[in-house]
mmCIF file of N, CA, C and O in Angstrom:
data_model
loop_
_atom_site.group_PDB
_atom_site.id
_atom_site.type_symbol
_atom_site.label_atom_id
_atom_site.label_comp_id
_atom_site.label_asym_id
_atom_site.label_seq_id
_atom_site.Cartn_x
_atom_site.Cartn_y
_atom_site.Cartn_z
ATOM 1 N N MET A 1 -8.664 8.197 -11.072
ATOM 2 C CA MET A 1 -8.679 8.292 -9.096
ATOM 3 C C MET A 1 -8.148 7.698 -8.212
ATOM 4 O O MET A 1 -7.027 6.761 -8.658
ATOM 5 N N LEU A 2 -8.398 8.147 -7.207
ATOM 6 C CA LEU A 2 -7.390 7.555 -6.135
ATOM 7 C C LEU A 2 -8.081 6.433 -5.438
ATOM 8 O O LEU A 2 -9.270 6.034 -5.463
ATOM 9 N N PHE A 3 -6.906 5.602 -5.263
ATOM 10 C CA PHE A 3 -7.680 4.109 -4.371
ATOM 11 C C PHE A 3 -6.671 3.620 -3.078
ATOM 12 O O PHE A 3 -5.506 4.206 -3.311
ATOM 13 N N ALA A 4 -7.526 3.686 -1.918
ATOM 14 C CA ALA A 4 -6.530 3.310 -1.247
ATOM 15 C C ALA A 4 -6.434 1.573 -0.787
ATOM 16 O O ALA A 4 -7.734 0.792 -1.039
ATOM 17 N N LEU A 5 -5.011 1.015 -0.857
ATOM 18 C CA LEU A 5 -5.163 0.255 -0.180
ATOM 19 C C LEU A 5 -4.574 -0.795 0.777
ATOM 20 O O LEU A 5 -3.509 0.126 1.552
ATOM 21 N N LEU A 6 -6.129 -1.554 1.290
ATOM 22 C CA LEU A 6 -5.634 -1.534 3.218
ATOM 23 C C LEU A 6 -5.307 -2.749 3.012
ATOM 24 O O LEU A 6 -5.990 -3.618 2.887
ATOM 25 N N CYS A 7 -4.057 -3.033 3.549
ATOM 26 C CA CYS A 7 -3.181 -4.315 3.774
ATOM 27 C C CYS A 7 -3.145 -4.881 5.252
ATOM 28 O O CYS A 7 -2.173 -4.318 6.026
ATOM 29 N N ASN A 8 -3.463 -6.230 5.172
ATOM 30 C CA ASN A 8 -3.461 -6.713 7.002
ATOM 31 C C ASN A 8 -2.484 -7.744 6.781
ATOM 32 O O ASN A 8 -2.474 -8.797 5.882
ATOM 33 N N ASP A 9 -1.670 -7.424 7.438
ATOM 34 C CA ASP A 9 -0.632 -9.080 7.438
ATOM 35 C C ASP A 9 -0.797 -10.241 8.099
ATOM 36 O O ASP A 9 -1.837 -9.877 8.702
ATOM 37 N N LYS A 10 -0.388 -11.221 7.646
ATOM 38 C CA LYS A 10 -0.610 -12.700 8.285
ATOM 39 C C LYS A 10 -0.151 -12.737 9.629
ATOM 40 O O LYS A 10 0.651 -12.063 9.868
ATOM 41 N N PRO A 11 -0.219 -12.690 10.555
ATOM 42 C CA PRO A 11 0.225 -13.220 12.001
ATOM 43 C C PRO A 11 1.549 -13.730 11.851
ATOM 44 O O PRO A 11 1.907 -14.960 11.684
ATOM 45 N N ASP A 12 1.944 -13.274 12.496
ATOM 46 C CA ASP A 12 3.478 -14.047 12.744
ATOM 47 C C ASP A 12 3.965 -13.570 11.423
ATOM 48 O O ASP A 12 4.794 -14.568 10.809
ATOM 49 N N SER A 13 4.216 -12.415 10.657
ATOM 50 C CA SER A 13 4.870 -12.595 9.466
ATOM 51 C C SER A 13 5.879 -11.635 9.444
ATOM 52 O O SER A 13 6.203 -11.295 8.230
ATOM 53 N N LEU A 14 6.083 -10.720 10.364
ATOM 54 C CA LEU A 14 7.161 -9.661 10.679
ATOM 55 C C LEU A 14 7.877 -10.006 9.922
ATOM 56 O O LEU A 14 8.877 -9.870 9.032
ATOM 57 N N GLN A 15 9.292 -11.472 9.710
ATOM 58 C CA GLN A 15 10.616 -11.729 9.129
ATOM 59 C C GLN A 15 10.298 -11.779 7.176
ATOM 60 O O GLN A 15 11.164 -10.976 7.125
ATOM 61 N N LEU A 16 9.153 -12.031 6.756
ATOM 62 C CA LEU A 16 8.562 -11.762 6.163
ATOM 63 C C LEU A 16 8.719 -10.733 5.281
ATOM 64 O O LEU A 16 9.031 -10.108 4.035
ATOM 65 N N ARG A 17 7.905 -9.476 6.087
ATOM 66 C CA ARG A 17 7.993 -8.412 6.012
ATOM 67 C C ARG A 17 9.204 -7.841 5.297
ATOM 68 O O ARG A 17 9.374 -7.113 4.762
ATOM 69 N N LEU A 18 10.104 -8.052 6.951
ATOM 70 C CA LEU A 18 11.633 -7.720 6.603
ATOM 71 C C LEU A 18 12.254 -8.172 5.506
ATOM 72 O O LEU A 18 12.871 -7.133 5.244
ATOM 73 N N ASP A 19 12.495 -9.377 5.091
ATOM 74 C CA ASP A 19 12.602 -9.985 3.982
ATOM 75 C C ASP A 19 12.506 -9.355 2.946
ATOM 76 O O ASP A 19 13.303 -9.869 1.485
ATOM 77 N N THR A 20 11.380 -8.860 2.531
ATOM 78 C CA THR A 20 10.640 -8.208 0.992
ATOM 79 C C THR A 20 10.602 -6.870 0.686
ATOM 80 O O THR A 20 10.635 -6.380 -0.021
ATOM 81 N N ARG A 21 10.958 -6.239 1.945
ATOM 82 C CA ARG A 21 10.927 -4.926 2.433
ATOM 83 C C ARG A 21 11.500 -4.019 1.380
ATOM 84 O O ARG A 21 11.215 -3.274 0.709
ATOM 85 N N THR A 22 12.750 -4.844 0.831
ATOM 86 C CA THR A 22 13.584 -3.933 -0.183
ATOM 87 C C THR A 22 12.664 -4.051 -1.594
ATOM 88 O O THR A 22 12.459 -2.602 -2.265
ATOM 89 N N SER A 23 12.348 -4.877 -1.555
ATOM 90 C CA SER A 23 11.964 -5.192 -3.542
ATOM 91 C C SER A 23 10.933 -4.638 -3.414
ATOM 92 O O SER A 23 9.835 -4.087 -4.024
ATOM 93 N N HIS A 24 9.938 -4.626 -2.287
ATOM 94 C CA HIS A 24 8.920 -3.701 -2.207
ATOM 95 C C HIS A 24 8.836 -1.840 -2.350
ATOM 96 O O HIS A 24 8.067 -1.529 -3.142
ATOM 97 N N LEU A 25 9.959 -1.630 -1.692
ATOM 98 C CA LEU A 25 10.150 -0.070 -1.787
ATOM 99 C C LEU A 25 10.623 0.334 -3.034
ATOM 100 O O LEU A 25 9.998 1.170 -3.736
ATOM 101 N N GLU A 26 11.160 -0.629 -3.956
ATOM 102 C CA GLU A 26 11.477 -0.291 -5.098
ATOM 103 C C GLU A 26 10.234 -0.636 -5.770
ATOM 104 O O GLU A 26 10.098 0.779 -6.871
ATOM 105 N N TYR A 27 9.905 -1.531 -5.768
ATOM 106 C CA TYR A 27 8.031 -1.733 -6.814
ATOM 107 C C TYR A 27 7.168 -0.302 -6.237
ATOM 108 O O TYR A 27 7.070 0.256 -7.438
ATOM 109 N N LEU A 28 7.329 0.451 -5.010
ATOM 110 C CA LEU A 28 6.643 1.643 -4.699
ATOM 111 C C LEU A 28 6.857 2.539 -5.486
ATOM 112 O O LEU A 28 6.149 3.447 -5.997
ATOM 113 N N ASN A 29 8.258 2.646 -5.207
ATOM 114 C CA ASN A 29 9.055 4.175 -6.151
ATOM 115 C C ASN A 29 8.710 3.555 -7.662
ATOM 116 O O ASN A 29 9.123 4.874 -8.055
ATOM 117 N N GLY A 30 9.031 2.605 -8.198
ATOM 118 C CA GLY A 30 8.688 2.894 -9.319
ATOM 119 C C GLY A 30 7.079 3.329 -9.973
ATOM 120 O O GLY A 30 7.452 3.642 -11.056
ATOM 121 N N LEU A 31 6.765 3.243 -9.080
ATOM 122 C CA LEU A 31 5.223 3.445 -9.624
ATOM 123 C C LEU A 31 5.247 4.949 -9.935
ATOM 124 O O LEU A 31 3.960 5.650 -10.475
ATOM 125 N N GLY A 32 6.347 5.948 -9.879
ATOM 126 C CA GLY A 32 6.526 6.891 -10.188
ATOM 127 C C GLY A 32 4.836 7.674 -9.483
ATOM 128 O O GLY A 32 4.897 7.772 -8.195
ATOM 129 N N ASP A 33 4.718 9.115 -10.070
ATOM 130 C CA ASP A 33 3.392 10.109 -9.820
ATOM 131 C C ASP A 33 2.391 8.652 -9.323
ATOM 132 O O ASP A 33 1.356 9.227 -9.191
ATOM 133 N N GLN A 34 2.003 7.653 -9.887
ATOM 134 C CA GLN A 34 1.045 6.953 -9.544
ATOM 135 C C GLN A 34 1.030 6.801 -8.103
ATOM 136 O O GLN A 34 -0.408 6.635 -7.558
ATOM 137 N N LEU A 35 2.135 6.216 -7.185
ATOM 138 C CA LEU A 35 2.184 6.642 -5.895
ATOM 139 C C LEU A 35 1.607 7.581 -5.581
ATOM 140 O O LEU A 35 2.561 8.657 -5.773
ATOM 141 N N LYS A 36 0.811 8.261 -4.079
ATOM 142 C CA LYS A 36 1.182 9.025 -3.636
ATOM 143 C C LYS A 36 1.149 9.248 -2.311
ATOM 144 O O LYS A 36 1.712 10.224 -2.454
ATOM 145 N N PHE A 37 1.058 7.990 -1.425
ATOM 146 C CA PHE A 37 1.368 8.156 -0.273
ATOM 147 C C PHE A 37 1.340 6.749 -0.101
ATOM 148 O O PHE A 37 0.434 5.742 -0.442
ATOM 149 N N ALA A 38 2.529 5.973 0.876
ATOM 150 C CA ALA A 38 2.412 5.223 1.117
ATOM 151 C C ALA A 38 2.746 4.986 2.928
ATOM 152 O O ALA A 38 4.379 5.318 3.408
ATOM 153 N N GLY A 39 2.732 3.773 3.308
ATOM 154 C CA GLY A 39 3.130 3.406 5.014
ATOM 155 C C GLY A 39 2.910 2.093 5.967
ATOM 156 O O GLY A 39 1.639 2.015 4.851
ATOM 157 N N PRO A 40 3.657 1.912 6.693
ATOM 158 C CA PRO A 40 3.074 0.172 7.108
ATOM 159 C C PRO A 40 1.921 1.257 8.537
ATOM 160 O O PRO A 40 2.151 1.718 9.233
ATOM 161 N N PHE A 41 1.089 0.004 8.882
ATOM 162 C CA PHE A 41 0.301 0.274 10.039
ATOM 163 C C PHE A 41 1.259 -0.341 11.153
ATOM 164 O O PHE A 41 2.199 -1.057 10.795
ATOM 165 N N LEU A 42 0.748 -0.045 12.569
ATOM 166 C CA LEU A 42 1.447 -0.586 13.885
ATOM 167 C C LEU A 42 0.819 -0.926 14.664
ATOM 168 O O LEU A 42 -0.219 -0.506 15.254
ATOM 169 N N GLY A 43 0.960 -2.119 15.073
ATOM 170 C CA GLY A 43 0.543 -2.702 16.269
ATOM 171 C C GLY A 43 0.806 -2.229 17.453
ATOM 172 O O GLY A 43 1.555 -1.664 17.858
ATOM 173 N N ASP A 44 0.529 -2.673 18.437
ATOM 174 C CA ASP A 44 0.526 -2.352 20.115
ATOM 175 C C ASP A 44 1.847 -2.661 20.026
ATOM 176 O O ASP A 44 2.537 -1.600 20.900
ATOM 177 N N ASP A 45 2.531 -3.104 19.100
ATOM 178 C CA ASP A 45 4.539 -3.252 19.715
ATOM 179 C C ASP A 45 4.996 -2.216 19.319
ATOM 180 O O ASP A 45 6.321 -2.586 19.077
ATOM 181 N N ALA A 46 4.820 -0.847 18.002
ATOM 182 C CA ALA A 46 4.931 -0.407 17.501
ATOM 183 C C ALA A 46 6.022 -0.915 16.291
ATOM 184 O O ALA A 46 6.599 -0.610 15.665
ATOM 185 N N LYS A 47 5.314 -2.591 15.940
ATOM 186 C CA LYS A 47 6.021 -3.054 14.920
ATOM 187 C C LYS A 47 5.440 -3.094 13.611
ATOM 188 O O LYS A 47 3.852 -2.941 13.807
ATOM 189 N N PRO A 48 5.967 -3.247 12.339
ATOM 190 C CA PRO A 48 4.329 -3.258 11.278
ATOM 191 C C PRO A 48 3.683 -4.071 11.712
ATOM 192 O O PRO A 48 4.198 -5.269 11.163
ATOM 193 N N ASN A 49 2.465 -4.080 10.582
ATOM 194 C CA ASN A 49 1.529 -4.970 10.904
ATOM 195 C C ASN A 49 0.565 -5.543 9.334
ATOM 196 O O ASN A 49 -0.500 -6.174 9.694
ATOM 197 N N GLY A 50 1.098 -4.487 8.242
ATOM 198 C CA GLY A 50 0.079 -4.367 7.260
ATOM 199 C C GLY A 50 0.345 -3.091 6.862
ATOM 200 O O GLY A 50 1.285 -1.977 6.968
ATOM 201 N N SER A 51 -0.255 -2.412 5.765
ATOM 202 C CA SER A 51 0.090 -1.409 4.862
ATOM 203 C C SER A 51 -0.707 -0.108 4.632
ATOM 204 O O SER A 51 -1.675 -0.614 4.252
ATOM 205 N N LEU A 52 -0.768 0.872 4.546
ATOM 206 C CA LEU A 52 -2.068 1.483 3.783
ATOM 207 C C LEU A 52 -0.828 2.158 2.440
ATOM 208 O O LEU A 52 0.411 2.988 2.612
ATOM 209 N N VAL A 53 -1.822 1.892 1.495
ATOM 210 C CA VAL A 53 -1.253 2.764 -0.188
ATOM 211 C C VAL A 53 -2.158 2.938 -0.849
ATOM 212 O O VAL A 53 -2.978 2.514 -1.041
ATOM 213 N N VAL A 54 -1.735 4.130 -0.845
ATOM 214 C CA VAL A 54 -2.608 5.045 -1.744
ATOM 215 C C VAL A 54 -2.228 5.448 -3.184
ATOM 216 O O VAL A 54 -1.192 5.937 -3.801
ATOM 217 N N VAL A 55 -2.887 4.828 -4.330
ATOM 218 C CA VAL A 55 -2.500 4.928 -5.622
ATOM 219 C C VAL A 55 -3.451 5.506 -6.487
ATOM 220 O O VAL A 55 -4.204 5.322 -6.415
ATOM 221 N N GLU A 56 -2.891 6.236 -7.832
ATOM 222 C CA GLU A 56 -4.003 6.671 -8.795
ATOM 223 C C GLU A 56 -3.904 5.504 -9.809
ATOM 224 O O GLU A 56 -2.871 5.025 -9.981
ATOM 225 N N ALA A 57 -5.331 5.396 -10.137
ATOM 226 C CA ALA A 57 -5.455 4.452 -11.238
ATOM 227 C C ALA A 57 -6.652 5.071 -12.406
ATOM 228 O O ALA A 57 -7.834 4.822 -11.941
ATOM 229 N N VAL A 58 -6.106 4.246 -13.242
ATOM 230 C CA VAL A 58 -7.491 4.549 -14.515
ATOM 231 C C VAL A 58 -9.247 3.708 -13.259
ATOM 232 O O VAL A 58 -10.272 4.382 -14.067
ATOM 233 N N ASP A 59 -9.078 2.671 -12.651
ATOM 234 C CA ASP A 59 -10.481 2.193 -12.652
ATOM 235 C C ASP A 59 -9.444 0.535 -11.087
ATOM 236 O O ASP A 59 -8.642 0.655 -11.003
ATOM 237 N N LEU A 60 -10.609 0.437 -11.114
ATOM 238 C CA LEU A 60 -10.408 -0.489 -10.235
ATOM 239 C C LEU A 60 -9.626 -1.824 -10.320
ATOM 240 O O LEU A 60 -8.606 -2.285 -9.512
ATOM 241 N N ALA A 61 -9.771 -2.049 -11.646
ATOM 242 C CA ALA A 61 -8.920 -3.276 -12.090
ATOM 243 C C ALA A 61 -7.583 -2.896 -12.057
ATOM 244 O O ALA A 61 -6.527 -3.508 -11.976
ATOM 245 N N ALA A 62 -7.180 -1.295 -12.165
ATOM 246 C CA ALA A 62 -6.294 -0.858 -12.479
ATOM 247 C C ALA A 62 -5.194 -1.367 -11.201
ATOM 248 O O ALA A 62 -4.033 -1.698 -10.946
ATOM 249 N N ALA A 63 -6.383 -0.747 -10.285
ATOM 250 C CA ALA A 63 -5.430 -0.989 -9.250
ATOM 251 C C ALA A 63 -5.609 -2.574 -8.334
ATOM 252 O O ALA A 63 -4.279 -2.388 -7.386
ATOM 253 N N LYS A 64 -6.300 -2.954 -8.730
ATOM 254 C CA LYS A 64 -6.253 -4.173 -8.027
ATOM 255 C C LYS A 64 -4.759 -4.776 -8.594
ATOM 256 O O LYS A 64 -4.105 -5.764 -7.842
ATOM 257 N N GLN A 65 -4.352 -4.336 -9.775
ATOM 258 C CA GLN A 65 -3.030 -5.184 -10.601
ATOM 259 C C GLN A 65 -1.481 -4.747 -9.937
ATOM 260 O O GLN A 65 -0.789 -5.236 -9.540
ATOM 261 N N ILE A 66 -2.052 -3.313 -9.584
ATOM 262 C CA ILE A 66 -0.818 -2.583 -8.823
ATOM 263 C C ILE A 66 -1.028 -3.369 -7.444
ATOM 264 O O ILE A 66 0.285 -3.452 -7.083
ATOM 265 N N ALA A 67 -1.853 -3.653 -6.705
ATOM 266 C CA ALA A 67 -1.875 -4.318 -5.584
ATOM 267 C C ALA A 67 -1.447 -5.775 -5.416
ATOM 268 O O ALA A 67 -0.620 -6.344 -4.937
ATOM 269 N N ALA A 68 -1.680 -6.433 -6.645
ATOM 270 C CA ALA A 68 -1.532 -7.844 -6.891
ATOM 271 C C ALA A 68 0.392 -7.874 -7.587
ATOM 272 O O ALA A 68 1.085 -9.403 -7.053
ATOM 273 N N ASN A 69 1.069 -7.091 -7.997
ATOM 274 C CA ASN A 69 2.183 -6.881 -8.053
ATOM 275 C C ASN A 69 3.356 -6.511 -6.826
ATOM 276 O O ASN A 69 4.229 -6.630 -7.406
ATOM 277 N N ASP A 70 2.514 -5.969 -5.796
ATOM 278 C CA ASP A 70 3.139 -5.882 -5.076
ATOM 279 C C ASP A 70 4.314 -7.206 -4.673
ATOM 280 O O ASP A 70 3.784 -7.921 -4.585
ATOM 281 N N PRO A 71 5.479 -6.772 -4.251
ATOM 282 C CA PRO A 71 6.487 -7.968 -3.629
ATOM 283 C C PRO A 71 5.793 -8.508 -2.199
ATOM 284 O O PRO A 71 5.937 -10.046 -1.962
ATOM 285 N N TYR A 72 5.105 -7.993 -1.378
ATOM 286 C CA TYR A 72 4.569 -8.175 -0.145
ATOM 287 C C TYR A 72 3.775 -9.373 -0.862
ATOM 288 O O TYR A 72 3.396 -10.216 -0.191
ATOM 289 N N ALA A 73 3.057 -8.449 -1.504
ATOM 290 C CA ALA A 73 1.599 -9.330 -1.736
ATOM 291 C C ALA A 73 1.684 -10.569 -2.433
ATOM 292 O O ALA A 73 1.245 -11.498 -2.273
ATOM 293 N N LYS A 74 2.618 -10.630 -3.673
ATOM 294 C CA LYS A 74 3.460 -11.982 -4.317
ATOM 295 C C LYS A 74 4.167 -12.972 -3.533
ATOM 296 O O LYS A 74 4.241 -13.934 -3.518
ATOM 297 N N ALA A 75 4.854 -12.320 -2.367
ATOM 298 C CA ALA A 75 5.664 -12.976 -1.360
ATOM 299 C C ALA A 75 4.420 -13.646 -0.262
ATOM 300 O O ALA A 75 5.061 -14.790 0.499
ATOM 301 N N GLY A 76 2.993 -13.378 -0.565
ATOM 302 C CA GLY A 76 1.543 -13.961 0.693
ATOM 303 C C GLY A 76 1.866 -13.571 1.899
ATOM 304 O O GLY A 76 1.656 -13.815 3.027
ATOM 305 N N LEU A 77 2.621 -12.073 2.119
ATOM 306 C CA LEU A 77 2.253 -11.469 3.344
ATOM 307 C C LEU A 77 0.984 -11.116 3.930
ATOM 308 O O LEU A 77 0.963 -10.806 4.910
ATOM 309 N N PHE A 78 0.212 -11.011 2.882
ATOM 310 C CA PHE A 78 -0.987 -10.217 3.499
ATOM 311 C C PHE A 78 -1.809 -11.057 3.538
ATOM 312 O O PHE A 78 -2.308 -11.976 2.992
ATOM 313 N N ALA A 79 -2.480 -11.396 4.796
ATOM 314 C CA ALA A 79 -4.073 -11.836 5.432
ATOM 315 C C ALA A 79 -5.250 -11.480 4.104
ATOM 316 O O ALA A 79 -6.022 -12.184 3.849
ATOM 317 N N SER A 80 -4.980 -9.934 4.055
ATOM 318 C CA SER A 80 -6.139 -9.329 2.983
ATOM 319 C C SER A 80 -5.824 -7.949 2.382
ATOM 320 O O SER A 80 -4.552 -7.652 3.471
ATOM 321 N N VAL A 81 -6.406 -7.643 1.753
ATOM 322 C CA VAL A 81 -6.308 -6.686 0.566
ATOM 323 C C VAL A 81 -7.598 -5.772 0.670
ATOM 324 O O VAL A 81 -8.395 -6.861 -0.278
ATOM 325 N N ASP A 82 -7.962 -4.805 1.334
ATOM 326 C CA ASP A 82 -9.038 -3.769 0.272
ATOM 327 C C ASP A 82 -8.473 -2.628 0.110
ATOM 328 O O ASP A 82 -8.281 -1.999 0.205
ATOM 329 N N ILE A 83 -9.078 -2.596 -1.469
ATOM 330 C CA ILE A 83 -9.219 -1.722 -2.163
ATOM 331 C C ILE A 83 -10.158 -0.832 -2.545
ATOM 332 O O ILE A 83 -11.563 -1.487 -3.104
ATOM 333 N N ARG A 84 -10.254 -0.296 -1.946
ATOM 334 C CA ARG A 84 -11.383 1.630 -1.983
ATOM 335 C C ARG A 84 -11.234 2.207 -2.869
ATOM 336 O O ARG A 84 -10.435 2.847 -2.543
ATOM 337 N N PRO A 85 -11.923 3.291 -3.854
ATOM 338 C CA PRO A 85 -12.042 4.084 -4.437
ATOM 339 C C PRO A 85 -12.049 5.593 -2.951
ATOM 340 O O PRO A 85 -12.322 5.245 -2.198
ATOM 341 N N TRP A 86 -11.083 6.054 -3.324
ATOM 342 C CA TRP A 86 -11.030 7.655 -2.171
ATOM 343 C C TRP A 86 -10.812 8.986 -2.921
ATOM 344 O O TRP A 86 -10.019 8.850 -4.084
ATOM 345 N N ASN A 87 -11.339 9.747 -1.640
ATOM 346 C CA ASN A 87 -11.455 10.860 -2.176
ATOM 347 C C ASN A 87 -10.651 11.691 -1.723
ATOM 348 O O ASN A 87 -10.863 12.362 -0.647
ATOM 349 N N TRP A 88 -9.074 12.713 -1.549
ATOM 350 C CA TRP A 88 -8.264 12.966 -0.983
ATOM 351 C C TRP A 88 -8.658 14.425 -0.647
ATOM 352 O O TRP A 88 -8.392 15.661 -1.757
ATOM 353 N N ALA A 89 -9.717 15.006 0.237
ATOM 354 C CA ALA A 89 -10.261 15.796 0.152
ATOM 355 C C ALA A 89 -9.812 17.120 1.155
ATOM 356 O O ALA A 89 -9.348 18.199 1.034
ATOM 357 N N ILE A 90 -9.011 16.715 1.981
ATOM 358 C CA ILE A 90 -8.193 17.332 3.224
ATOM 359 C C ILE A 90 -6.644 17.191 2.850
ATOM 360 O O ILE A 90 -6.205 16.186 3.064
ATOM 361 N N LYS A 91 -6.060 18.577 2.437
ATOM 362 C CA LYS A 91 -4.510 18.842 2.294
ATOM 363 C C LYS A 91 -4.036 18.094 1.447
ATOM 364 O O LYS A 91 -2.617 17.528 1.340
ATOM 365 N N ASN A 92 -4.867 17.941 0.171
ATOM 366 C CA ASN A 92 -4.310 17.455 -1.045
ATOM 367 C C ASN A 92 -3.268 18.273 -1.855
ATOM 368 O O ASN A 92 -3.587 19.343 -1.887
ATOM 369 N N PRO A 93 -2.017 18.114 -1.843
ATOM 370 C CA PRO A 93 -0.978 19.263 -2.304
ATOM 371 C C PRO A 93 -1.607 19.357 -3.202
ATOM 372 O O PRO A 93 -0.885 20.153 -4.424
ATOM 373 N N ASP A 94 -2.039 18.310 -4.841
ATOM 374 C CA ASP A 94 -2.719 18.454 -6.182
ATOM 375 C C ASP A 94 -3.702 19.431 -5.906
ATOM 376 O O ASP A 94 -4.024 20.347 -7.207
ATOM 377 N N ASN A 95 -4.437 19.955 -4.835
ATOM 378 C CA ASN A 95 -5.406 20.951 -4.593
ATOM 379 C C ASN A 95 -4.934 22.107 -4.164
ATOM 380 O O ASN A 95 -5.508 22.309 -3.304
ATOM 381 N N LYS A 96 -4.161 22.769 -5.169
ATOM 382 C CA LYS A 96 -3.417 24.095 -3.638
ATOM 383 C C LYS A 96 -4.003 25.200 -4.634
ATOM 384 O O LYS A 96 -5.159 25.656 -5.968
#
């Protein structure tokens, strides 16, 4: 099952995001095929202020574990993380 991780950064935390970015990217890349896609949300100033990460996991508990192990989460970057089951209905490359 797919899960969307909707992560919102704490205010004024851009430097923490930048400082932790390399380990965050390494973590996501290490998920292999579990990671479907990911990228930052952008504020009005075009600077990142959150993340959208879509992962495949066996259940909500496994998706929560993936989210909790993200270096961004461990560093305290996020003000909130909403994890929701998601159905990739349109342009899903696995449904050719």
